[in-house]
Each structure stands twice: as structure tokens, then as C-alpha cells.
Amino acid sequence: MGLSENIRFYAATDVGRMRDHNEDNYLVDKKLALFVVADGMGGHAAGEVASALAVRIIHEELKKERDLIENQARSNVRRAAMKEVLSLLEHAVQRACARIHEEAKADATKRGMGTTLSALLIAGSHGYIAHVGDSRIYLLREGRIQQVTEDHTVYNELIKRGKLTRDQIEKVAQKNAITRAVGVYERVEVDTLTIEVLPGDQFLLASDGLHGYIAHTAELEPFFEEENGEVAANGLIDLANRKGGKDNITAVLVRLGAGDHRDSVRARLLALKRDVLAKMPLFARLHEREMLRVMQVAEVLSFEPGQVVVREGDRGDELFIVLSGLVRIVRGDAVLSEVGPGEHFGEMALIRSAPRSATVSAVEQSELIAVRRADFFEILRKEHELAVKLLWQFLGVLADRLDQTSRDLTTAREELAAEDITNEIFPDSEEGKSPFAAEERSPAR
């Protein structure tokens, strides 16, 4: 049984203590493995209309493509199919956005309505996320809770830009205003993410009426640990109400069951992949959500002994990191080095298209992580804060490489400038030749 068929979910919503109607909506479709939370906004109950339209249209759009999603779940490895599913999810959000915007233009009482939206679709061994606004998705894995979506709010934007202190931001009147919403305009920028899911993973989709009362992810631990999912979901609602209940409250808890041996192998490989990437200077300063974004585009490739990874003179577009095994780097007939787990080569291919300067071949059975230039540039385009970190770290890598090159050149100059003192050491040798010259010219034994 695949992970997408081995899912339990528990959902609850509540109007809260200060609102007279509930503008939150959620959707769960276990057969499709689709889970959505939407928090509407707008006067005269227009927010409720917007959130209801959003979850309904996304559901309809994805149901039309059920065969494609199920095929991907079965194939489970083709990157092209994975990208197709993610694009499908984003397209569904854009369809909902256009429909809500059209409805608002047709009815003056609904003018300006919109909704946040956080959606999770699980197909095979991957989870696909689409996110707009300030609802959230959390992931519990191996005892660690992390927020995998980013809030699109004034507060978060000010934090990222670092222009004000947290105390100063607290005094900003509209700090909780959202900067993106589905339906306010005809189109919206959608954050998307693919996560390789594992047995035992738990996801929590929460509207801000719930997570607004969560000061630290540790407060969620008792609810993830609660065996009875219904008790956990209702407990989250009670928590928000006890702390004030100033907004509508929605929680959707998704739990993946046990897997098989192949899932255990995947889990070990995924942990190794994350650790190797995190130790690279290029990715060393990224936080967990950013690491997930990088891991989304990091593909693991296998090579047999003697198989060529890259060939000298060929144009390449990949950075390679050795996950396991050993590879040899050769230029012409000279062996330059051998590279083992955790080491990398080809990083310049991420920023320019140029012929490879050496041939790299597997010495033994090896697994390599490959990050392609097109995927790297996509991250830079879509994730501005992450782009700054990556480019800054890349400058550091290039600076280290330049320092090493300068040291090598200095050493080479010193060796070339060294005075030939053979005559002084062997003054009686014929024509100033070393007494070992004849032996040096003789054939190798």
C-alpha cells in the first residue's frame, strides 16, 4: 500500500469567540489525498464566499486530472511528472483566483474579497504544496516540527528586510495585513513546494486563528503526539479559544501510516542527502524551509564503476555532490584527484555554460546529488531571500577558490624561480650533469 493510500486525517473548524460567522473553509478528499485550508476576507460575508469558492474550484480542477496524479503516484520517480503535478496544483489555484476576482467584480458587495489558501496534495512518495497568504502548513518528522510555508504578511516582510526591530514592528498598525491573497487580483503569485514524504510524517494545516496563538512550534508537540487524531484536532481548536479565540479557527491534521522496506531505504537516503547538502558551504546557512526548497531540485543519480559522470570538453549544467562511493577527476592523461562522500565538483556550471575542464568517472558504485542550472535559477527567481543567501555563499566559494589558485600560482612561481645549483653540488660531473642522469634516461624497470 502506497503512502497516499495509507493516510488518516482529522479536521475541525470553529467560529471562535469574537466573530459572528465563520469565513474559514477546508476540504479533505482522502481518495485524492488532497487537503486544503482557506481563510476568507471581505465585508458582508464575502470572505466566506471567497474561501468556499477557492476550495471548491481547486477540488474540481484536480479531480479532472485524477488519472495524471495517480499515474505520477505509481511512477513515483520521473521528475517531469512531478513538475507536471506541481504545475497542475498551481494552475488550480490560479483558476480559483480568477473565478473569485470575477465574482467580486460582478457584485459590488463582494468587491475586494479574497482568501488565503494552503493546499497539500500527496501522490505516491511526494507531497505537493501550494500556498498563498498567512495560513500555514507544519510538518512533524522524526520528532522535529517545522513550518514549511512562509507567511505573506507585512510583519514577515519587514522581518526579512531587517529594516526595523521586532519591537518597532509590533507598533506598526497594519503589521498583520496579508501581502498576497487569492482573488483580490485576477492572478496571484503562488508559493509551491515538493516534499518527499515518509512513513510517520504528520502535517498540520492551520488558519491564522489557530497559529496566531502558537508562539513556538514546541506548543504543537502534545497534539502531534496525541494518538487520537480527533482529540488532537479539537484540542487545537480549544487551545485557540482558551487564548482568546479572536478569529475563526481551523485545523486539518494529516497523518501518514507505516511504509514498507523501500520507504525505510528512502528515509535513510533522504536523511543522508539533507546532511550532505547542509554541510556544503553553498547551503550551510539555510534554514529548514529553505533546505526543503533546495532538496526539491536535488536529484540523486547512480553510476556504475567506470561510468563517466562528465566528459572533458562537453558543456554541462550541473553541480555534483558525492553522496556515496568515489569518483576520479582526470584532465588529459593526468589524474587530478579523487572525490568522496560530501565533496563536490562542477559548481561553476550553475552560473555559466562552459566546457567541462576535466573528465569525471566513477571508481566504484557511486551515488551523486545533481543540481541543475535551470532549477537553481528557478530558485533564485522565485525565492528572493533565499537567492540573496545562495549568491552570497557562492561568492564565498569563489573567493576560496581564487585564494587557492593564488597560492598555487605563488608556489609555481617560486619553483620556477628556484636557482639551479647542480654544478655547485656536483662540480666534477661531465658537462655539469647529475651523476644520476644516465640512470634517469634508462628505461623503467
mmCIF file of C-alpha atoms in Angstrom, residues 21 23 40-48 109-114:
data_model
loop_
_atom_site.group_PDB
_atom_site.id
_atom_site.type_symbol
_atom_site.label_atom_id
_atom_site.label_comp_id
_atom_site.label_asym_id
_atom_site.label_seq_id
_atom_site.Cartn_x
_atom_site.Cartn_y
_atom_site.Cartn_z
ATOM 1 C CA HIS A 21 -19.786 33.814 11.311
ATOM 2 C CA GLU A 23 -15.165 32.651 6.964
ATOM 3 C CA GLY A 40 -11.593 34.314 3.595
ATOM 4 C CA MET A 41 -11.703 38.085 3.908
ATOM 5 C CA GLY A 42 -14.142 40.761 2.789
ATOM 6 C CA GLY A 43 -17.244 42.532 4.033
ATOM 7 C CA HIS A 44 -20.840 41.241 4.113
ATOM 8 C CA ALA A 45 -19.711 37.592 4.449
ATOM 9 C CA ALA A 46 -17.789 37.900 1.177
ATOM 10 C CA GLY A 47 -14.806 36.195 2.799
ATOM 11 C CA GLU A 48 -16.886 33.093 3.349
ATOM 12 C CA THR A 109 -20.930 43.995 -2.078
ATOM 13 C CA LYS A 110 -18.135 41.492 -2.660
ATOM 14 C CA ARG A 111 -15.635 43.953 -4.131
ATOM 15 C CA GLY A 112 -12.108 43.226 -2.853
ATOM 16 C CA MET A 113 -12.920 39.826 -1.381
ATOM 17 C CA GLY A 114 -10.202 37.224 -1.282
#
